[in-house]
Short mmCIF file of N, CA, C and O in Angstrom, two decimals:
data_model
loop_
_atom_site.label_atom_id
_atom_site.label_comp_id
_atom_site.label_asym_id
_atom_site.label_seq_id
_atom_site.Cartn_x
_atom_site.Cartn_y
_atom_site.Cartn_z
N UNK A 13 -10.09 55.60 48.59
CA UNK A 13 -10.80 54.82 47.59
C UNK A 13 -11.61 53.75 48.31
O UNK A 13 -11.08 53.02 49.14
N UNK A 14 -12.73 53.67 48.03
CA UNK A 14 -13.83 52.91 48.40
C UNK A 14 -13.80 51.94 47.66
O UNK A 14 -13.80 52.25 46.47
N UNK A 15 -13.75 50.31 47.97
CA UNK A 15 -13.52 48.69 46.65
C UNK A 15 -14.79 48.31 47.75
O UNK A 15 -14.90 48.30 48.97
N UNK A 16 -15.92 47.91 46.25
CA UNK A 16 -15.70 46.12 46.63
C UNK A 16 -15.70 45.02 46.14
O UNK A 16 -15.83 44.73 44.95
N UNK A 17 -15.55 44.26 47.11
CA UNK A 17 -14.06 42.81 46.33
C UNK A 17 -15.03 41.79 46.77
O UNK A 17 -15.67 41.45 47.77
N UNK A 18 -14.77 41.35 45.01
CA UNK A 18 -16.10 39.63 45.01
C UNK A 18 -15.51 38.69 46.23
O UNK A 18 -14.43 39.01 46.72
N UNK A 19 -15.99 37.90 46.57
CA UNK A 19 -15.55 36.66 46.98
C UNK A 19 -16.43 35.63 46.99
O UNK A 19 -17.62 35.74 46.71
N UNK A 20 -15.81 34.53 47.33
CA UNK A 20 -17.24 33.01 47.57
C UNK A 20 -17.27 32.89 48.97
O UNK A 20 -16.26 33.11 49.64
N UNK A 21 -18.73 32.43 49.67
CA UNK A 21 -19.34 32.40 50.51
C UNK A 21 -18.98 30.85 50.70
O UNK A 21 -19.39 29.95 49.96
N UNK A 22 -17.97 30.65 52.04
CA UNK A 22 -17.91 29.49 52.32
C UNK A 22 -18.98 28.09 53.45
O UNK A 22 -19.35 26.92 53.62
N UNK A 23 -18.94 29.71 53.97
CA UNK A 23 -20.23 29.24 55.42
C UNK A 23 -20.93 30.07 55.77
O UNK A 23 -20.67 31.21 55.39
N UNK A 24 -22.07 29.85 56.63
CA UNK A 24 -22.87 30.83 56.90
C UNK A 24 -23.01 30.92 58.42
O UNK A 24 -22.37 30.11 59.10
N UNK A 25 -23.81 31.87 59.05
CA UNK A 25 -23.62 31.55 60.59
C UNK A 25 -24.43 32.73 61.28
O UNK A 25 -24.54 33.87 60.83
N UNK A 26 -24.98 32.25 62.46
CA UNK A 26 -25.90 33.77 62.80
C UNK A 26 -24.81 33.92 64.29
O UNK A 26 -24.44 32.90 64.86
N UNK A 27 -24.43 35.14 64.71
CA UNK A 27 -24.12 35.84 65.34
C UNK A 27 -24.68 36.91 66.01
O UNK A 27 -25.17 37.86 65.39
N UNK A 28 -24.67 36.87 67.17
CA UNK A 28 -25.76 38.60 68.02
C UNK A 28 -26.86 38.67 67.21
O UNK A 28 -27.28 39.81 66.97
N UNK A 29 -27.50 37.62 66.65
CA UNK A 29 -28.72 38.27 66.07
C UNK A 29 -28.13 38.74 64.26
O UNK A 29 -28.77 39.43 63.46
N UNK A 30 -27.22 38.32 64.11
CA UNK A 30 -26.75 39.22 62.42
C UNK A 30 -26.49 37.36 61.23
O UNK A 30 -26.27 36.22 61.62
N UNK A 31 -26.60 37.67 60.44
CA UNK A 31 -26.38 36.41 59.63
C UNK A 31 -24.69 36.74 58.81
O UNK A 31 -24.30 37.49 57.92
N UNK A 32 -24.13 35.81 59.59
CA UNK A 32 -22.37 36.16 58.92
C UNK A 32 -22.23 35.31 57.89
O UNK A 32 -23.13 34.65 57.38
N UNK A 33 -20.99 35.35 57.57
CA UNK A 33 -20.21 34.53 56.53
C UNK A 33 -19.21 34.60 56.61
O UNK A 33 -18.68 35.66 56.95
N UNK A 34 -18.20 32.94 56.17
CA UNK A 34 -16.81 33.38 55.74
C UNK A 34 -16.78 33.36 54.33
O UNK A 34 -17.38 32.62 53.55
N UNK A 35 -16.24 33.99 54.19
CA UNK A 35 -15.46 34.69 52.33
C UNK A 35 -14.55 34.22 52.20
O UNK A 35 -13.78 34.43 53.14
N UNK A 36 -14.10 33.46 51.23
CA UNK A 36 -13.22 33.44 50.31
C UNK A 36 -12.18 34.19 49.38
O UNK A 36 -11.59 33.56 48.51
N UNK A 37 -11.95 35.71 49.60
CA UNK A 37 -11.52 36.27 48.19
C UNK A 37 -10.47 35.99 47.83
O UNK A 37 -9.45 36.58 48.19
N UNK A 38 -10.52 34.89 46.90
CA UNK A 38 -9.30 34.25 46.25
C UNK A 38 -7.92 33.99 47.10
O UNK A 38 -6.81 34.45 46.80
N UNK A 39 -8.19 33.26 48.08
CA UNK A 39 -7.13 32.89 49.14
C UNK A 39 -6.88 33.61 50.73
O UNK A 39 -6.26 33.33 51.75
N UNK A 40 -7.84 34.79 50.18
CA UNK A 40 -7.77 35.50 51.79
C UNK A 40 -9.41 35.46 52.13
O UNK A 40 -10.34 35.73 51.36
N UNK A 41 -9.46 34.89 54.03
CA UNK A 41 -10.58 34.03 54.39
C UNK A 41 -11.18 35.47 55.41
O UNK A 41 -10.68 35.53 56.53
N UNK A 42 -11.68 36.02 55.22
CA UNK A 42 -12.43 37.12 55.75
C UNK A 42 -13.99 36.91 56.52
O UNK A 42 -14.69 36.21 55.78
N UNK A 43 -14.62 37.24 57.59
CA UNK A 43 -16.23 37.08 57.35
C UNK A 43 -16.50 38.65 57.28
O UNK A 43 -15.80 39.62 57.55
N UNK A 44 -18.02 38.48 56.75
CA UNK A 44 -18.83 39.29 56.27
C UNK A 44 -20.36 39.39 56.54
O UNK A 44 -20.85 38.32 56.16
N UNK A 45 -20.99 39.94 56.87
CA UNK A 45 -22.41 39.89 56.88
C UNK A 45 -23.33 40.05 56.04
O UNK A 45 -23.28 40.87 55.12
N UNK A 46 -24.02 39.50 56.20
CA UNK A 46 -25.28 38.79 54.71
C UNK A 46 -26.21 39.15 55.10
O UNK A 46 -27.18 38.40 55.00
N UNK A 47 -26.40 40.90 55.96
CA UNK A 47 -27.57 41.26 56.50
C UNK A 47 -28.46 41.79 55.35
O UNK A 47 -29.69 41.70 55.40
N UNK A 48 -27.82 42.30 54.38
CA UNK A 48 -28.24 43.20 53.20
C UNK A 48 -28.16 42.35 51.85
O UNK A 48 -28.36 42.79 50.71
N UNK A 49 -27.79 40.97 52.23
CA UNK A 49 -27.77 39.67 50.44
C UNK A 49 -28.16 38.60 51.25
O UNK A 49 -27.42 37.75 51.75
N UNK A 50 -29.79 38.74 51.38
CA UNK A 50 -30.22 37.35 52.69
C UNK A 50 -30.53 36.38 51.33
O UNK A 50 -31.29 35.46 51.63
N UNK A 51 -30.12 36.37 49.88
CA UNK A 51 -30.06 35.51 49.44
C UNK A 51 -28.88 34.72 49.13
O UNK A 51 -28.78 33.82 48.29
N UNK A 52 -27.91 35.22 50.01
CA UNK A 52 -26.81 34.56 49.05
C UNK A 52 -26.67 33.12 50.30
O UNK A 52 -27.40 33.30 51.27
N UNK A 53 -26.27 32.51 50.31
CA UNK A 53 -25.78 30.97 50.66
C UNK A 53 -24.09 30.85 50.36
O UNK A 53 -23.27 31.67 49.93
N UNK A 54 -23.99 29.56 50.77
CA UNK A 54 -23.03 28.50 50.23
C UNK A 54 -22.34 28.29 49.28
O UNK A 54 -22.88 27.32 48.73
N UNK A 55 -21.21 28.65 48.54
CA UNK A 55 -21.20 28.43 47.47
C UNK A 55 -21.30 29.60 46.67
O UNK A 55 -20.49 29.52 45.74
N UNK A 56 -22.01 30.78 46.63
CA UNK A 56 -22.42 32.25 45.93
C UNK A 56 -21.44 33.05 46.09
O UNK A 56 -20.81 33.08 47.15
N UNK A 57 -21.15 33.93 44.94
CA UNK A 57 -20.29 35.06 45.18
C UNK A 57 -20.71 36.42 45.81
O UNK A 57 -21.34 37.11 45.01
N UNK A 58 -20.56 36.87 46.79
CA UNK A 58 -20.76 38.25 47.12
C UNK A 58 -19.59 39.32 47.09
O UNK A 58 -18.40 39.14 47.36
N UNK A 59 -20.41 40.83 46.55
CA UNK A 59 -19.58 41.73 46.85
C UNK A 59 -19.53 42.43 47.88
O UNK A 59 -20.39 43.27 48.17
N UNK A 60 -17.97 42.03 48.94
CA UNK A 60 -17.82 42.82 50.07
C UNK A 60 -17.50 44.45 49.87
O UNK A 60 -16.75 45.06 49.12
N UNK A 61 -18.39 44.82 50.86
CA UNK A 61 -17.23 46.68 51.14
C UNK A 61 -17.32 46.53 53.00
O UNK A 61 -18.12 45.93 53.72
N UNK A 62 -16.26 47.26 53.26
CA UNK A 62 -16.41 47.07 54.95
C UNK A 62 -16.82 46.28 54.98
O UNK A 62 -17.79 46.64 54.30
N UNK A 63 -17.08 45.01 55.24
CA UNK A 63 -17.33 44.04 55.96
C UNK A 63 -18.82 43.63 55.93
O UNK A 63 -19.30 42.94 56.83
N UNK A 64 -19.55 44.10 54.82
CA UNK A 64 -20.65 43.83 54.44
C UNK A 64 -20.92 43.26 52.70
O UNK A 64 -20.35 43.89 51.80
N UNK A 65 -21.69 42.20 52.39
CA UNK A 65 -22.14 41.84 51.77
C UNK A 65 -23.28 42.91 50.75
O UNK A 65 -24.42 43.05 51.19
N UNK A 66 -22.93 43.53 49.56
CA UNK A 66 -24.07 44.33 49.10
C UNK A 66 -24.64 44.11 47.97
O UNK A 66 -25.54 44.71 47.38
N UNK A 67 -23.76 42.71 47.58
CA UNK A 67 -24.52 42.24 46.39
C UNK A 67 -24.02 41.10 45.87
O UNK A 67 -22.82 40.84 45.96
N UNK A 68 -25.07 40.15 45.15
CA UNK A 68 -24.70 38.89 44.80
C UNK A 68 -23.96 39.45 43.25
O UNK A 68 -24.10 40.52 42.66
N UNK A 69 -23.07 38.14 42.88
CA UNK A 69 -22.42 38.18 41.35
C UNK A 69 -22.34 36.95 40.82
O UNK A 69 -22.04 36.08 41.64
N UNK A 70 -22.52 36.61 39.76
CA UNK A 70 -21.93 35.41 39.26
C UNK A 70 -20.47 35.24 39.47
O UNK A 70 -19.71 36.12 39.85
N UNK A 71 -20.09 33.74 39.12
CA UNK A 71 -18.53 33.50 39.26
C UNK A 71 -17.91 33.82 38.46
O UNK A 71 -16.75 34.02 38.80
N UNK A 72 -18.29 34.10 36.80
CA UNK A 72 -17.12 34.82 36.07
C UNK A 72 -17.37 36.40 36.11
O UNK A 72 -16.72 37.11 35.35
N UNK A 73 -18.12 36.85 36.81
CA UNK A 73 -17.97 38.45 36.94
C UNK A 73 -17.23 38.34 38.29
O UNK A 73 -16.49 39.31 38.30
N UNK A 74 -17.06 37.66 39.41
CA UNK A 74 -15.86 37.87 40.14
C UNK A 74 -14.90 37.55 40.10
O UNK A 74 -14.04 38.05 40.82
N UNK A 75 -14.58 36.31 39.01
CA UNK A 75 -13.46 36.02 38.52
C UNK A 75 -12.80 37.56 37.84
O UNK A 75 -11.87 38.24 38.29
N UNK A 76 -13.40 37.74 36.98
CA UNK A 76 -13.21 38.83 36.26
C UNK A 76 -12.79 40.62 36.61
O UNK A 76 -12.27 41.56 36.00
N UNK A 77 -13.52 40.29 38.24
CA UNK A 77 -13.14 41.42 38.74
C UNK A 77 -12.00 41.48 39.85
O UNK A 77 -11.47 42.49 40.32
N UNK A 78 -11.70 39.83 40.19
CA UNK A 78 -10.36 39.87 41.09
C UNK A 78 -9.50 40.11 40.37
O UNK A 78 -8.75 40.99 40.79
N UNK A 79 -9.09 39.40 38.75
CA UNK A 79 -8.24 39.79 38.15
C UNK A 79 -8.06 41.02 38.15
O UNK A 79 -6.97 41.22 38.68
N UNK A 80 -8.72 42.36 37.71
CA UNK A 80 -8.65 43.45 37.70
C UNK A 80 -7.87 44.10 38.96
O UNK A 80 -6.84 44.76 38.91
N UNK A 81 -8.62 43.74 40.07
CA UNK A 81 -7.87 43.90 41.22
C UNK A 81 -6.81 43.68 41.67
O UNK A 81 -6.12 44.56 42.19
N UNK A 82 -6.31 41.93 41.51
CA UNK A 82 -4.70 42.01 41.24
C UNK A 82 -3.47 42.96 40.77
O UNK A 82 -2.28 43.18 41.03
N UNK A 83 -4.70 43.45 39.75
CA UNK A 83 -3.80 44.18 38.68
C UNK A 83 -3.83 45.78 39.80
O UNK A 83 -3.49 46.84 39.28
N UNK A 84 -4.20 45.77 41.13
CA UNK A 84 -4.31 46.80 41.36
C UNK A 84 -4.02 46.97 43.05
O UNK A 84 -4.54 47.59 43.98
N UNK A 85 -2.91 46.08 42.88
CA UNK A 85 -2.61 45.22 44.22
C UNK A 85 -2.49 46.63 45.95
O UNK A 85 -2.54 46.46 47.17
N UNK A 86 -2.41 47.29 45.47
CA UNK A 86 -1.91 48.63 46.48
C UNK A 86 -3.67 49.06 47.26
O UNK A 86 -4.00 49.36 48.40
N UNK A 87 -4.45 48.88 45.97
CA UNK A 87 -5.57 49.83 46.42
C UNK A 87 -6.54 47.80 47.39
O UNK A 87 -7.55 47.95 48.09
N UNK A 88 -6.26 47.11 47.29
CA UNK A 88 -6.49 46.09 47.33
C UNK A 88 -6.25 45.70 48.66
O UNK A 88 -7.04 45.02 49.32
N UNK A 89 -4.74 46.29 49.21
CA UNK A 89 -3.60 45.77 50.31
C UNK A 89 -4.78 47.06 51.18
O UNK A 89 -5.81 46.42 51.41
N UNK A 90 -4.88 47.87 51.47
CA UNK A 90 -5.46 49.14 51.48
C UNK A 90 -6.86 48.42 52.36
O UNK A 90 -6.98 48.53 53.58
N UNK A 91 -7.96 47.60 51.41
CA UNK A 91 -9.14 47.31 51.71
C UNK A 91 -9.11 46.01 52.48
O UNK A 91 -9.60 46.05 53.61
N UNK A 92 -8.70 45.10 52.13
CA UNK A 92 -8.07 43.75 53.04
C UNK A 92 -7.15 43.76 53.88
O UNK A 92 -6.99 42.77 54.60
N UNK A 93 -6.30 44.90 54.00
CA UNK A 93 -4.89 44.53 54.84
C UNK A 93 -4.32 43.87 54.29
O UNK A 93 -3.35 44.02 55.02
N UNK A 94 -3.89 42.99 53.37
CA UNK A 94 -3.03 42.27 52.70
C UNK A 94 -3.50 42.26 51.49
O UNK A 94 -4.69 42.55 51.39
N UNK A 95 -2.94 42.02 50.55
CA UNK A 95 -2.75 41.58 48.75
C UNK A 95 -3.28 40.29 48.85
O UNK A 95 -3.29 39.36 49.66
N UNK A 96 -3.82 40.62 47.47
CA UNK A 96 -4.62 39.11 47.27
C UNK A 96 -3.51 38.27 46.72
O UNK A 96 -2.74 38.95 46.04
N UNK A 97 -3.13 36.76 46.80
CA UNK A 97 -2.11 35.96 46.69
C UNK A 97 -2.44 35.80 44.78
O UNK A 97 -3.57 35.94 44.33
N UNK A 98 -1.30 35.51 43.95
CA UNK A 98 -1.63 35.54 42.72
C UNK A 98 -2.38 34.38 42.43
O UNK A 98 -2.75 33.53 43.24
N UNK A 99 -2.57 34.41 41.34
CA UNK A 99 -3.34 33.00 41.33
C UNK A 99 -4.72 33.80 40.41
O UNK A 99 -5.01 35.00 40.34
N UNK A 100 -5.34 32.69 39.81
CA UNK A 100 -6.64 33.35 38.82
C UNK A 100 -7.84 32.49 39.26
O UNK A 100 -8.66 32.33 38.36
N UNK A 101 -8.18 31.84 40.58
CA UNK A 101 -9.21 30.67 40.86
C UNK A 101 -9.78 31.63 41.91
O UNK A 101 -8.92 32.12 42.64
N UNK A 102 -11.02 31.99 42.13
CA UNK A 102 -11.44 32.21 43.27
C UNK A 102 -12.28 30.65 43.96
O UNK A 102 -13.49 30.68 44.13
N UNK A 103 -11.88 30.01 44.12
CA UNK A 103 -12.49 28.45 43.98
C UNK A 103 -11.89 28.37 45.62
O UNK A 103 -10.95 29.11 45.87
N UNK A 104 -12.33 27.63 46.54
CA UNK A 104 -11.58 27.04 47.88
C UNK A 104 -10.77 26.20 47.42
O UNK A 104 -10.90 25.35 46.54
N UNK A 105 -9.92 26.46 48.06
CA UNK A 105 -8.69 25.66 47.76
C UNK A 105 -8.86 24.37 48.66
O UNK A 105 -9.23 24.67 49.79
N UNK A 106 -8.68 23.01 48.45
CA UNK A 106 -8.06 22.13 49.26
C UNK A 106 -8.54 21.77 50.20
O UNK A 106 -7.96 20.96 50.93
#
């Protein structure tokens, strides 16, 4: 099964020539590349697959779609290596 999982864009950063990011998805801190969403920034939700950025979302459509995912914790553990922690905020914590 092929996911991909919203998250918020905490930072941005160029690497070898590539424009990265760290992600947020609701408690697990991942980066990602923003070679293919050179609009997203700071603050924006993107949808990861592999380790790429392929599309911007608003915050209650990724709110909306982590919940779902929770609810689907196996196929989730699978795409992240770990389960997303419970909780309903995709917000930075703290």
């Amino acid at each position: 099964m092929c996911l991909g999982i919203p998250g918020r864009v905490l930072e941005t950063y160029e690497s070898a020539g590539l424009r990265l990011a760290r992600v947020d998805f609701g408690g697990i801190r991942r980066e990602a590349c923003l070679e293919y969403t050179p609009e997203a920034g700071v603050g924006d939700y993107v949808v990861v697959h592999v380790g790429f950025a392929i599309t911007t979302v608003d915050e209650t459509e990724a709110a909306r779609t982590l919940a779902v995912l929770r609810a689907m914790s196996d196929a989730v553990a699978g795409e992240l290596g770990e389960p997303l922690p419970a909780g309903t905020s995709t917000e930075e914590s703290g």
